[in-house]
PDB file of C-alpha atoms in Angstrom:
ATOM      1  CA  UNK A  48      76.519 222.519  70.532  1.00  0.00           C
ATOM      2  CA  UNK A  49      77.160 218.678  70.166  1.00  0.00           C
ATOM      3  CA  UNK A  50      73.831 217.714  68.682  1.00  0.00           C
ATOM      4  CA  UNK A  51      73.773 220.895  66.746  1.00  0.00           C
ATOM      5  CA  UNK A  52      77.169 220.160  64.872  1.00  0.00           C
ATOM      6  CA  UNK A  53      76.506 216.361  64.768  1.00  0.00           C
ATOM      7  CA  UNK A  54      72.946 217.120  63.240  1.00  0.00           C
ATOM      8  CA  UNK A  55      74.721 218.757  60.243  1.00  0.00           C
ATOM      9  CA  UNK A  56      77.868 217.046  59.781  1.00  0.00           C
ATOM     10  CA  UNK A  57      76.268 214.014  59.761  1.00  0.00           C
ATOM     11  CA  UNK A  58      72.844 214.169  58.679  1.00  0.00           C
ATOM     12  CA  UNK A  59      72.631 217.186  56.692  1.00  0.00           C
ATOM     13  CA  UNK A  60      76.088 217.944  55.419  1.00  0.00           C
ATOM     14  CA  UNK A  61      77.421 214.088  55.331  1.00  0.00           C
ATOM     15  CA  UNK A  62      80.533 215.256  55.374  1.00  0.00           C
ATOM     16  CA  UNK A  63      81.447 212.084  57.825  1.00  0.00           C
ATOM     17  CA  UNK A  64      79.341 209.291  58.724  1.00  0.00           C
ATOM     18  CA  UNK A  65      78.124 208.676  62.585  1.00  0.00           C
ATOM     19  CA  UNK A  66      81.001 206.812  63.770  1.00  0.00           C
ATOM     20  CA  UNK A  67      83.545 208.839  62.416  1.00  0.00           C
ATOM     21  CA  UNK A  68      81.954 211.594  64.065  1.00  0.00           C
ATOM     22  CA  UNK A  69      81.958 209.895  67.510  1.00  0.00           C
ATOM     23  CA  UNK A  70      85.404 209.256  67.300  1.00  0.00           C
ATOM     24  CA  UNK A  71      86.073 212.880  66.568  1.00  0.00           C
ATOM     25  CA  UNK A  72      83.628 213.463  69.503  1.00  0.00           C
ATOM     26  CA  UNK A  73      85.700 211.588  71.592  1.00  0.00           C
ATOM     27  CA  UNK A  74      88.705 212.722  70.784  1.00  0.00           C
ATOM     28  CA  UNK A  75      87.538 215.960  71.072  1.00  0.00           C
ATOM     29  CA  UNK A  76      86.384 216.047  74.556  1.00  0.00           C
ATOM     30  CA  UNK A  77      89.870 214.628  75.477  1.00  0.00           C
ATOM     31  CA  UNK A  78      91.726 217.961  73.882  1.00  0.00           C
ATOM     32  CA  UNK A  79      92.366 220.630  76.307  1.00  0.00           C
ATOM     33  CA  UNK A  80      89.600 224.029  75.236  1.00  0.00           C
ATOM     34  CA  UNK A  81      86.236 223.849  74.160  1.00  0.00           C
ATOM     35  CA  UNK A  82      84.384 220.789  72.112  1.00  0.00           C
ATOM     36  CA  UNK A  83      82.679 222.687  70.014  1.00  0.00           C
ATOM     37  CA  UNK A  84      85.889 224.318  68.969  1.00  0.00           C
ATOM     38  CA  UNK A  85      87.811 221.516  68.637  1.00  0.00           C
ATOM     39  CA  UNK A  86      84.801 219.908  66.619  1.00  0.00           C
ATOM     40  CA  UNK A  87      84.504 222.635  64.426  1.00  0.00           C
ATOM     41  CA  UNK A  88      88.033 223.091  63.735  1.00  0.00           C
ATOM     42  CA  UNK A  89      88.905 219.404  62.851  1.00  0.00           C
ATOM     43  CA  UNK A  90      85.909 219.561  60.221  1.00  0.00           C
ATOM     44  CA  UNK A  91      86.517 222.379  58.776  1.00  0.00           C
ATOM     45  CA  UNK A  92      90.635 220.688  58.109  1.00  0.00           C
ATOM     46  CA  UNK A  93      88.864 217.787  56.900  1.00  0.00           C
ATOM     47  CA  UNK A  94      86.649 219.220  54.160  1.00  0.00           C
ATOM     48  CA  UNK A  95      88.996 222.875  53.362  1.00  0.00           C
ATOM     49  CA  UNK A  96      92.263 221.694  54.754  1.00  0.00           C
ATOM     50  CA  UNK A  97      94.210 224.560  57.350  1.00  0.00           C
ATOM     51  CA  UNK A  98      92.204 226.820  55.679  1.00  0.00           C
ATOM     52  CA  UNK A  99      89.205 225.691  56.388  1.00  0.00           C
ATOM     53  CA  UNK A 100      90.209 224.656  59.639  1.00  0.00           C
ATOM     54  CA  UNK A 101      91.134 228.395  60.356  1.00  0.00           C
ATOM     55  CA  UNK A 102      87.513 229.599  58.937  1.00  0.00           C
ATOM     56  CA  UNK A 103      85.640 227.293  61.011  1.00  0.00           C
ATOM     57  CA  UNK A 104      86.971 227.777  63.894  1.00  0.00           C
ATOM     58  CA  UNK A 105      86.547 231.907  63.208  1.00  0.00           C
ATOM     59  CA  UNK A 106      82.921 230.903  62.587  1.00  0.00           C
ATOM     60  CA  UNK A 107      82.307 229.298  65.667  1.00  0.00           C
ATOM     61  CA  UNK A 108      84.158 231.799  68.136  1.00  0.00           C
ATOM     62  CA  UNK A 109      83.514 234.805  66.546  1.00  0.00           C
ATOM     63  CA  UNK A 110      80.038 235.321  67.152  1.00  0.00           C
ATOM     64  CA  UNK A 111      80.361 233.489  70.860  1.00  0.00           C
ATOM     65  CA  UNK A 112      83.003 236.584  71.638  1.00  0.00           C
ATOM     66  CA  UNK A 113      80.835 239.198  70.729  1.00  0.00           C
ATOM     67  CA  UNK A 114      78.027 237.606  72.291  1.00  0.00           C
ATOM     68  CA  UNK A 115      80.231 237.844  75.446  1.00  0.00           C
ATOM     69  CA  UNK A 116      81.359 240.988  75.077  1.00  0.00           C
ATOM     70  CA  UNK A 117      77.779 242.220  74.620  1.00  0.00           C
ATOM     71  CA  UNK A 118      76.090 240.497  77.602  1.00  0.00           C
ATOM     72  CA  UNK A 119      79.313 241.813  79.472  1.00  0.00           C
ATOM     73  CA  UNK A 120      78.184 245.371  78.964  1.00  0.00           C
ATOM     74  CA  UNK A 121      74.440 244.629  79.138  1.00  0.00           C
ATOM     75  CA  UNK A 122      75.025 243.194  82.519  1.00  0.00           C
ATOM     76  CA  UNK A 123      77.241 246.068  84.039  1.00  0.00           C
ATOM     77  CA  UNK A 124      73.915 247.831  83.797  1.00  0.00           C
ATOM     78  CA  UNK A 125      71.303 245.213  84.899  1.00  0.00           C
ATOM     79  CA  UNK A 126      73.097 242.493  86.507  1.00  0.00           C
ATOM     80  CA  UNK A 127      71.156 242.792  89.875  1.00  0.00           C
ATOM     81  CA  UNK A 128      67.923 242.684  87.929  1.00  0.00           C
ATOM     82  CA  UNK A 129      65.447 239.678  89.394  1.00  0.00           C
ATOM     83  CA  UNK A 130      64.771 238.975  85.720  1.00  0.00           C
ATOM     84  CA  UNK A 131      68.166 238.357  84.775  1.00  0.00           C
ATOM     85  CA  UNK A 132      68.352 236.799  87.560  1.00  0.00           C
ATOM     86  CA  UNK A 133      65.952 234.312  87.126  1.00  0.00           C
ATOM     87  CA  UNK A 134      67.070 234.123  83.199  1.00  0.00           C
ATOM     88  CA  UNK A 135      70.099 232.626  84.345  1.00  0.00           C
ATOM     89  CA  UNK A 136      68.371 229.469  86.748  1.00  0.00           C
ATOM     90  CA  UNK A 137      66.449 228.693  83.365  1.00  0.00           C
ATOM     91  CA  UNK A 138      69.616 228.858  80.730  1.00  0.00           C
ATOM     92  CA  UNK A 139      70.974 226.481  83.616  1.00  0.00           C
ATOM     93  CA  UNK A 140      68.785 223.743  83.398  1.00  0.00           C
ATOM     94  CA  UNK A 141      68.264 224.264  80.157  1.00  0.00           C
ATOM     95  CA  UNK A 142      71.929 223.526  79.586  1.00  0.00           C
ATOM     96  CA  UNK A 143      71.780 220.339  81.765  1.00  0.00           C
ATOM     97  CA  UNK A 144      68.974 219.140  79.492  1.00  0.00           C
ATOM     98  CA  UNK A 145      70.864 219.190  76.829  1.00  0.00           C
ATOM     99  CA  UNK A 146      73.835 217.532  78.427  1.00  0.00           C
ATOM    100  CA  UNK A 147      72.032 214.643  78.932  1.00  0.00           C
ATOM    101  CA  UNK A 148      69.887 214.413  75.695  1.00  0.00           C
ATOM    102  CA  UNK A 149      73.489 214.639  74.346  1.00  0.00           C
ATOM    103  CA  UNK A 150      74.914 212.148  76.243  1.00  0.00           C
ATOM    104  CA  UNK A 151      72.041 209.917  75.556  1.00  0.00           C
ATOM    105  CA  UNK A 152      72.470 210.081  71.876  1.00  0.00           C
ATOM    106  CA  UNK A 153      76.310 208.874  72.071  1.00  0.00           C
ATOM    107  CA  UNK A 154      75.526 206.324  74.117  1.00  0.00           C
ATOM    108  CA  UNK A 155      73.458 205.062  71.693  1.00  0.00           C
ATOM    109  CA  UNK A 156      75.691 205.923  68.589  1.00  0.00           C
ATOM    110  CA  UNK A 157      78.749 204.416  70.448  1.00  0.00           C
ATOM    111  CA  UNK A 158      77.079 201.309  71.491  1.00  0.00           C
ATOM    112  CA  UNK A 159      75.580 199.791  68.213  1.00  0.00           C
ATOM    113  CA  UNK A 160      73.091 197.028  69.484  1.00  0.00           C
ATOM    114  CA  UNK A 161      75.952 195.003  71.751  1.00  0.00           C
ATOM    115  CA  UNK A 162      75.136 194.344  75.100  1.00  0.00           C
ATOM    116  CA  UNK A 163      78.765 193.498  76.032  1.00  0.00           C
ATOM    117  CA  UNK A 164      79.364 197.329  74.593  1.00  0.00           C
ATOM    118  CA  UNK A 165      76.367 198.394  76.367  1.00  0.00           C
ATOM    119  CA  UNK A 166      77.437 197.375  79.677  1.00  0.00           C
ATOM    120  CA  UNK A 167      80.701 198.407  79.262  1.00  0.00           C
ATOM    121  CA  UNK A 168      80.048 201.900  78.211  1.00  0.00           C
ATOM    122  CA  UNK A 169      77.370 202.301  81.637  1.00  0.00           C
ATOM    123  CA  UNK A 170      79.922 200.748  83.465  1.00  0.00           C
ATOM    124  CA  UNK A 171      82.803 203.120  82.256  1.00  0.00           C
ATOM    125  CA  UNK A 172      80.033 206.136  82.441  1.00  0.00           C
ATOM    126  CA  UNK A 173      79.480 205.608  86.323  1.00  0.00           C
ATOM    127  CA  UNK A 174      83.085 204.793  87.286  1.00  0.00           C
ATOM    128  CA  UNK A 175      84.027 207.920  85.660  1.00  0.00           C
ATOM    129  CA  UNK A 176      81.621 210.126  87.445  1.00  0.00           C
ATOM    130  CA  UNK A 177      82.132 208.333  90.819  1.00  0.00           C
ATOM    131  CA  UNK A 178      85.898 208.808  90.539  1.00  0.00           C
ATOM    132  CA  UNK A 179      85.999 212.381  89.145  1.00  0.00           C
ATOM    133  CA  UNK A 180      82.195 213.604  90.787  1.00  0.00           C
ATOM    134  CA  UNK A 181      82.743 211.637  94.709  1.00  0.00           C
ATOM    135  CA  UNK A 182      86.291 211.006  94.755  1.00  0.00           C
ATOM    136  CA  UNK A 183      87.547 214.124  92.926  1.00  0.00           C
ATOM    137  CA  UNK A 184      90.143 211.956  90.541  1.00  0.00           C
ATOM    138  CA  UNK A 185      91.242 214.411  87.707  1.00  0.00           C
ATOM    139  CA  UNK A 186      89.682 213.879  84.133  1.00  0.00           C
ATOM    140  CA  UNK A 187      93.174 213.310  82.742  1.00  0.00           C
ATOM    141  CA  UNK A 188      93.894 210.161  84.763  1.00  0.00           C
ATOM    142  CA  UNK A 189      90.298 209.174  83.830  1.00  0.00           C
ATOM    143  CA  UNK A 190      90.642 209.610  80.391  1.00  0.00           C
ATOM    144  CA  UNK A 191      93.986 207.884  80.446  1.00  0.00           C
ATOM    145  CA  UNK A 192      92.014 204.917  82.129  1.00  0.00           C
ATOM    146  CA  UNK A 193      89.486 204.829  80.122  1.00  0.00           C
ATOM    147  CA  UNK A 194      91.795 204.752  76.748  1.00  0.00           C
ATOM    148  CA  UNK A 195      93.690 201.803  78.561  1.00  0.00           C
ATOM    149  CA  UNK A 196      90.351 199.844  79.564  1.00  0.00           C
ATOM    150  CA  UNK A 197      88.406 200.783  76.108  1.00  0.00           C
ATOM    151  CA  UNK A 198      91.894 198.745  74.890  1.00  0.00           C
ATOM    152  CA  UNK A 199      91.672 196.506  76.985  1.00  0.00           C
ATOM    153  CA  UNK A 200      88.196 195.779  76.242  1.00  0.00           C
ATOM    154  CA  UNK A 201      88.210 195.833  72.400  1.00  0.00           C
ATOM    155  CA  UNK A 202      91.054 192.935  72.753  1.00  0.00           C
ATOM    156  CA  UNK A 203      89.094 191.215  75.126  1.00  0.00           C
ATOM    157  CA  UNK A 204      85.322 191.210  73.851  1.00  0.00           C
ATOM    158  CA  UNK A 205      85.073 193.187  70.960  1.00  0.00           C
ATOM    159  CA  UNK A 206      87.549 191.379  68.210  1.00  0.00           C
ATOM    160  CA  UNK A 207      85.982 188.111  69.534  1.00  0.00           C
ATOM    161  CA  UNK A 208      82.493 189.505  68.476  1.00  0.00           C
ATOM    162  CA  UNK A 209      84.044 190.656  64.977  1.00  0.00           C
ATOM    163  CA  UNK A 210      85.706 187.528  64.422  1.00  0.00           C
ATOM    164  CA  UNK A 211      82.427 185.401  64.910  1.00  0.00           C
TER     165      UNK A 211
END
């Protein structure tokens, strides 16, 4: 849903530019519930106000729940079905794919040609897997950690860059 909703809010719709949209990526992600909620719904305040924010997030659950509650019923019937089955190890890769093609695209957005920025961000991107994938730290503390070192960081390297 990521590159779907960044696609038009940013390229089609411009209703925010590519870093604005990052940041409301980011902060996003950090928000307890889902992204794509949390995207939709801060987009929707920002170009109709609560109104807007109330419509977009109806348009972006809505059809999700009855999707749910459809499959729900479909599957009662066929669930054991080799087909379905095997349906389901496809949608799952397919879903990792797009994980990383999304992933790959912020990385790029967030990183804007600076190699200081660059090896921060792969530095950042493997410490938080390590910690939360190998060493089973909660995303919380990570995130917290990450807002503290991204600080940290933009004091230390970044302001320097923008000042030159």
């Amino acid at each position: 849903m990521i590159p779907q909703i960044q696609s038009l809010v940013v390229e089609e719709k411009k209703w925010m530019d590519a870093e604005e949209a990052l940041d409301c990526i980011a902060l996003g992600q950090s928000l307890p519930g889902v992204i794509a909620v949390n995207l939709a719904t801060y987009v929707g305040y920002r170009q109709r106000g609560v109104a807007g924010a109330v419509w977009a997030t109806l348009g972006i659950t809505l059809p999700a729940f009855l999707s749910i509650i459809i499959a729900l019923l479909l599957l009662g019937y066929i669930g054991d079905n080799q087909f379905v089955n095997g349906a389901f190890i496809g949608i799952k890769a397919a879903v990792c794919g797009l994980i990383v093609v999304t992933a790959v695209r912020l990385l790029k957005q967030m990183v804007g040609g600076s190699k200081a920025k660059l090896v921060f961000s792969i530095l950042m991107a493997a410490g938080s897997l390590l910690a939360v994938g190998i060493f089973g730290v909660t995303a919380i503390l990570v995130i917290v950690i990450g807002i503290i070192l991204g600080i940290l960081f933009y004091v230390l390297v970044t302001s320097k860059e923008v000042a030159k």
